[in-house]
Each structure stands twice: as structure tokens, then as C-alpha cells.
mmCIF file of C-alpha atoms in Angstrom:
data_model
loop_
_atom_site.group_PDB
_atom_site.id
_atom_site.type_symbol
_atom_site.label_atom_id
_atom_site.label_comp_id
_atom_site.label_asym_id
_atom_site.label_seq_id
_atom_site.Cartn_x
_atom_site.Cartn_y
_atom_site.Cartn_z
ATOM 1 C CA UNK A 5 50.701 69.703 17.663
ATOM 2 C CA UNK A 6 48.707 73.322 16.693
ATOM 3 C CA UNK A 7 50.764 75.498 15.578
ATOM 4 C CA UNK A 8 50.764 77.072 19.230
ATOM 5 C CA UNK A 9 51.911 74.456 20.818
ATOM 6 C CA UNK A 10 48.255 72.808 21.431
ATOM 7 C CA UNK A 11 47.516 69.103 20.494
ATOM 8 C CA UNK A 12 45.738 69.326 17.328
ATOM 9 C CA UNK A 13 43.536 66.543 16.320
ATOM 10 C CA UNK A 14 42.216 64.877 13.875
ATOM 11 C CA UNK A 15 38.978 66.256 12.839
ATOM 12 C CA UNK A 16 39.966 69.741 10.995
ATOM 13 C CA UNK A 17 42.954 70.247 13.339
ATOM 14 C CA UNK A 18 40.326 71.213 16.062
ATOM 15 C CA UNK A 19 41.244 71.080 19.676
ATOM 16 C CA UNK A 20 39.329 68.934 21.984
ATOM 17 C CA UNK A 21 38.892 69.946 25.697
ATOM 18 C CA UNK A 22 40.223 67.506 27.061
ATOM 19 C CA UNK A 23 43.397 67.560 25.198
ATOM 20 C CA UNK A 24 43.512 71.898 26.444
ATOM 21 C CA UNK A 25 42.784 71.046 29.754
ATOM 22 C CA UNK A 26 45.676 68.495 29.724
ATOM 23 C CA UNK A 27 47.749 71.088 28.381
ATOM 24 C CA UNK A 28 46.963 73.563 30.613
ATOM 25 C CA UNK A 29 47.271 71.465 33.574
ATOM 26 C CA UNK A 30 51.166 70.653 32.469
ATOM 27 C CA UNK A 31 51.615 73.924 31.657
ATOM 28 C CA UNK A 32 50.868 75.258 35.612
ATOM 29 C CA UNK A 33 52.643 72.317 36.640
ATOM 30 C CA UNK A 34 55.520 73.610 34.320
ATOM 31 C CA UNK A 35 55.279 77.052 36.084
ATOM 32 C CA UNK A 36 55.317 75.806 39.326
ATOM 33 C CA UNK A 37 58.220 73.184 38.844
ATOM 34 C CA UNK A 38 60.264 76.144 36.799
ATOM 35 C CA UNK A 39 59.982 78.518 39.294
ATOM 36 C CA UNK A 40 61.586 75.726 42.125
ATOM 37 C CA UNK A 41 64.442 74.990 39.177
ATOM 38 C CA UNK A 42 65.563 77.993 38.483
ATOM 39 C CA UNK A 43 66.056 78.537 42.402
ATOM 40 C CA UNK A 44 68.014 75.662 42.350
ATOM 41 C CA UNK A 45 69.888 76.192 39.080
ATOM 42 C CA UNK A 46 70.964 79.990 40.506
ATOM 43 C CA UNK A 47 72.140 78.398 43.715
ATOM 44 C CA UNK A 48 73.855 75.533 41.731
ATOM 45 C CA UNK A 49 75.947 77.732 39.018
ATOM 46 C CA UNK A 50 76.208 80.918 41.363
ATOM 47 C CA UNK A 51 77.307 78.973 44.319
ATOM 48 C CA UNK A 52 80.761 80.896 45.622
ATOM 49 C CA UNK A 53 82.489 77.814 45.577
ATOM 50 C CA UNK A 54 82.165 74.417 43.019
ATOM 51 C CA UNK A 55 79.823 72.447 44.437
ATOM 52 C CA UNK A 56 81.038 69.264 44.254
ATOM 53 C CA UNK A 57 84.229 70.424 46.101
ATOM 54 C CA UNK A 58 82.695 68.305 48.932
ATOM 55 C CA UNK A 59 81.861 64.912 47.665
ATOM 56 C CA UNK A 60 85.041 65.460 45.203
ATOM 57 C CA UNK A 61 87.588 63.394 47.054
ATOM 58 C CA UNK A 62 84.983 60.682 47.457
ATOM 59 C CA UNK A 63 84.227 60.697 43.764
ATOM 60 C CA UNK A 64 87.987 60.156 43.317
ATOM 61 C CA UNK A 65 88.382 57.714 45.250
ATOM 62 C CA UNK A 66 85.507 55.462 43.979
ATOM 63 C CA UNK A 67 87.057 55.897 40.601
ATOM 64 C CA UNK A 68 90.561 54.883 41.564
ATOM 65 C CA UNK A 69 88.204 51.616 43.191
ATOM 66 C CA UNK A 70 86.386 51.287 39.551
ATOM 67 C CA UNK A 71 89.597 51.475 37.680
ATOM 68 C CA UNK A 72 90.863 49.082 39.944
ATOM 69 C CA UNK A 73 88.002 46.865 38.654
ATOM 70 C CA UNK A 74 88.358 47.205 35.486
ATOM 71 C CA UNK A 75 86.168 50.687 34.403
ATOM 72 C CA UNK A 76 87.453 51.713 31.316
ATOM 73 C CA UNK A 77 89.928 54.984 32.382
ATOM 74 C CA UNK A 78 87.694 57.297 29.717
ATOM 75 C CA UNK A 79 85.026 56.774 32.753
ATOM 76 C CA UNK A 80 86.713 59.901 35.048
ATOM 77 C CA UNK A 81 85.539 63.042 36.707
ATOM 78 C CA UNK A 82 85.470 65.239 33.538
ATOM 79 C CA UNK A 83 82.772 62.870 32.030
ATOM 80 C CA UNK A 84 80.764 62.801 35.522
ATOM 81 C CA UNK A 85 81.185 66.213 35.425
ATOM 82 C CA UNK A 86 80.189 66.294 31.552
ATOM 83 C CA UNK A 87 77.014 64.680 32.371
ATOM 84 C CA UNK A 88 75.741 66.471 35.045
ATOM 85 C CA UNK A 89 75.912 69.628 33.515
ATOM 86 C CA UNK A 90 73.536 67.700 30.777
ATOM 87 C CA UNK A 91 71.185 66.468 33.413
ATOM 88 C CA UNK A 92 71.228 69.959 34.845
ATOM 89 C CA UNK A 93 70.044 71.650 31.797
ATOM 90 C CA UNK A 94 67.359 69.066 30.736
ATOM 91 C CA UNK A 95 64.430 70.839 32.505
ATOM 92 C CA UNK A 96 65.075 74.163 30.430
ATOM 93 C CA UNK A 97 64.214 72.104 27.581
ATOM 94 C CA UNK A 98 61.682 70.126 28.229
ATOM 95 C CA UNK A 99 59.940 73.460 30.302
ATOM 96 C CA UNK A 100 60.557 75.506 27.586
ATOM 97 C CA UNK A 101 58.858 73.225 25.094
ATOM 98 C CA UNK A 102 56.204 72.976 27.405
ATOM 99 C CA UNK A 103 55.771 76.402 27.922
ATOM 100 C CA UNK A 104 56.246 78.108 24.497
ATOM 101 C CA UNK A 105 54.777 75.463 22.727
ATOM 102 C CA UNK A 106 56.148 72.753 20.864
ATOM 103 C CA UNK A 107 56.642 74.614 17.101
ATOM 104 C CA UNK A 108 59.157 76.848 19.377
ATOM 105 C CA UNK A 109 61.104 73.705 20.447
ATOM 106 C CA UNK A 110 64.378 75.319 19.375
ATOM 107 C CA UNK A 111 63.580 78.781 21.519
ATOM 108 C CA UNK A 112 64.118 76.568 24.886
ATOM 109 C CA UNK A 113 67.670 75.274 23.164
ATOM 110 C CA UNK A 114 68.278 78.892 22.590
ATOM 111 C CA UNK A 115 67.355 79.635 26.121
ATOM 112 C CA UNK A 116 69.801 76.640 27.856
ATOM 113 C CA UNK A 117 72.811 78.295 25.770
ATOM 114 C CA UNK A 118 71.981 81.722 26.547
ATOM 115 C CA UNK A 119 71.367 80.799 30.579
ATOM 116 C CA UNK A 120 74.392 78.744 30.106
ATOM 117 C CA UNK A 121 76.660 81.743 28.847
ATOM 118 C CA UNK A 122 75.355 84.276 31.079
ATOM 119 C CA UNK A 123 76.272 81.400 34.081
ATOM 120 C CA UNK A 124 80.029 80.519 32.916
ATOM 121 C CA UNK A 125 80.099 84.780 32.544
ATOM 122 C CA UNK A 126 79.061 85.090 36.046
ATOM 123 C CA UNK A 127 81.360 82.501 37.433
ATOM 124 C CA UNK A 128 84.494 84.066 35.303
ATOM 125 C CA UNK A 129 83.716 87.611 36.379
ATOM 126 C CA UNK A 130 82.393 87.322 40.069
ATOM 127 C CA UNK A 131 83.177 84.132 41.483
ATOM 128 C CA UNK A 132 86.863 83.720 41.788
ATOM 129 C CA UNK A 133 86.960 80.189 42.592
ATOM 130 C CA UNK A 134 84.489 78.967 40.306
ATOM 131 C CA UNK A 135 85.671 77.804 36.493
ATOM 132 C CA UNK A 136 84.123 79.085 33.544
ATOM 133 C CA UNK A 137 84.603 76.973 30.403
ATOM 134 C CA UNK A 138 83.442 76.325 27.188
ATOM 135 C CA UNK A 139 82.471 72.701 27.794
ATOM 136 C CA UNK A 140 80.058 73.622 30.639
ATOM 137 C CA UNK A 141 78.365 75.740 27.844
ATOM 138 C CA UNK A 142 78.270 72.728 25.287
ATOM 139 C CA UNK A 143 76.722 70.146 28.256
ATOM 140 C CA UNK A 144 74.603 72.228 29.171
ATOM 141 C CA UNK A 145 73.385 73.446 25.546
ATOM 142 C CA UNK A 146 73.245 69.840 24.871
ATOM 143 C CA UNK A 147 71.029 69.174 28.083
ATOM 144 C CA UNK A 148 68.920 72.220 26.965
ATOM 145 C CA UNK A 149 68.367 69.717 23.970
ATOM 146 C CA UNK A 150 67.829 66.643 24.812
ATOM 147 C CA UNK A 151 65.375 68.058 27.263
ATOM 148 C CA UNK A 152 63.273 69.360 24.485
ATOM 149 C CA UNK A 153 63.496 66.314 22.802
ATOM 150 C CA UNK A 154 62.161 64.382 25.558
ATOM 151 C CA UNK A 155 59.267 67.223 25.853
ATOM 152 C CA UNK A 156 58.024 66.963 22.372
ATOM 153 C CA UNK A 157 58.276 63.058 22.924
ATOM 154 C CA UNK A 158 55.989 63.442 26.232
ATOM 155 C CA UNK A 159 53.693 66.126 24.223
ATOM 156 C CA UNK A 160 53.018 64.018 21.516
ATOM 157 C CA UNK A 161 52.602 60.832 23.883
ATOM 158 C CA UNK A 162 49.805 62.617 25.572
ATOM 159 C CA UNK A 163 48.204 64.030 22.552
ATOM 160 C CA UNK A 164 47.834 60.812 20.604
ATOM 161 C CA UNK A 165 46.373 59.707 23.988
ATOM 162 C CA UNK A 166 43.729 62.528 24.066
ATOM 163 C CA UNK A 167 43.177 61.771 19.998
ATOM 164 C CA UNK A 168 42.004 58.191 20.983
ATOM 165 C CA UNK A 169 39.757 59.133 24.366
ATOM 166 C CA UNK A 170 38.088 61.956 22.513
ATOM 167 C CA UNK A 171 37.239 59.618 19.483
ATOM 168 C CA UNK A 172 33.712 57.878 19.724
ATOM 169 C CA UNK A 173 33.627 54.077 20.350
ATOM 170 C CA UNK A 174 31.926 51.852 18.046
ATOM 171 C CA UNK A 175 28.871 50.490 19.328
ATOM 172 C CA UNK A 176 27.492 47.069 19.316
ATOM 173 C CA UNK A 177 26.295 45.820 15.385
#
């Protein structure tokens, strides 16, 4: 990757077009999809009550069934809970990586703990029956994370693949 986040390749670290218009095309895509998550994510954490206080007797309840079955007991709500808040947070990474670029891969960490705090401040101060807590910061910060990991993975995936089409073929001998 450039130093701006575009696929370099390997002929002076020169950009090919096809490699910016693939990166271009993701990153409207990336606006698009962002704009539709962080709708969701402000309805999600800002929601005046938890919002799994619906399915949460069911969730019980199949637990009790998978204990029953043999589940290990470390398999409970707080580690459901746990990993949601990780799969929640996994598009700020890998749309902030995609956005800023990937030498900023560590801004869109920053920005998943600083959303994160700002949420579990929201919930503490103006949503009485919502819980604010330090590990909803650390999932989440953690999804912000893994997120951008999976981004760079993705942005170097399709770079390579732009390195090869944009080399020339051999011809016959």
C-alpha cells in the first residue's frame, strides 16, 4: 500500500488505474455502507432500553438447554454479550481502514474506542436503564481492531490482485 492508503505496485511504487479505480469504487461503497451503520449503531447503543431485553429470556433458556448438553458453563450471556459488542464494532475498523487509508490503520482503532466511550457516556448519563461498562468499551475497541485487521487483509488481497492483472503476459516463444 502507498503511503495514502493506495495500492502501490511494483514498477517505482506507481499506481495503476485499475488498482485506483478499485479503490475508489470500495471507497464509495465504504461511504454508502458507513452512512447505513452508523444509523444502525446510534439506534443500537442509544436505544432507551437494552436491546436484547426481548430475546433475553430466550437466550437464557437455550443456555440452560446447552448446559444441559454438555456446553461448557464459561459459554453464558456475558460472553454472547462479549462478542457482539466485537461484531458490532468490526465495520469501524475495517471502514476506517478503508477510508483513511491503510498507513492510518490505527486511526479507525482510535475511532471504535473513542465512539465506544462517547456511547457507554451516553448510556450512563441519559439512558437510565441502559448499562455503561468498561467491558463494552474493551469489545468494542477490540472489534474496532480486528475489523481493521480484516481491512488491511482485504486491501492487500485486492492489490496483489491488481499487481498481477496490470502485469503484461508473456507471449508465445
Amino acid at each position: 500500500m502507498g503511503t495514502h492508503g493506495w495500492p502501490s505496485q511494483h514498477r517505482g511504487g506507481r499506481v495503476s488505474a485499475l488498482a485506483r479505480q478499485r479503490h475508489a469504487a470500495l471507497q464509495r461503497a465504504a461511504l454508502w455502507l458507513g452512512s447505513l451503520y452508523l444509523v444502525a449503531l446510534a439506534l443500537i447503543a442509544l436505544w432507551p432500553t437494552p436491546v436484547d431485553r426481548i430475546a433475553n429470556r430466550q437466550i437464557v433458556r437455550i443456555l440452560i438447554k446447552l448446559h444441559d448438553h454438555g456446553v461448557p458453563n464459561w459459554f453464558s450471556y456475558a460472553l454472547i454479550e462479549f462478542s457482539a459488542n466485537i461484531v458490532l464494532f468490526l465495520p469501524v475498523g475495517m471502514l476506517g481502514v478503508i477510508l483513511l487509508g491503510s498507513a492510518r490503520w490505527w486511526v479507525a482503532i482510535l475511532i471504535g474506542f473513542g465512539a465506544s466511550c462517547l456511547i457507554e457516556l451516553s448510556q450512563l448519563v441519559f439512558l437510565p436503564s441502559r448499562y455503561a461498562t468498561f467491558v463494552d468499551v474493551l469489545a468494542n475497541t477490540l472489534g474496532a481492531a480486528v475489523g481493521a485487521a480484516l481491512a488491511l487483509v482485504v486491501l492487500s488481497t485486492i492489490t496483489a490482485r491488481s499487481s498481477t492483472s496490470s502485469q503484461p503476459t508473456a507471449g508465445p516463444s
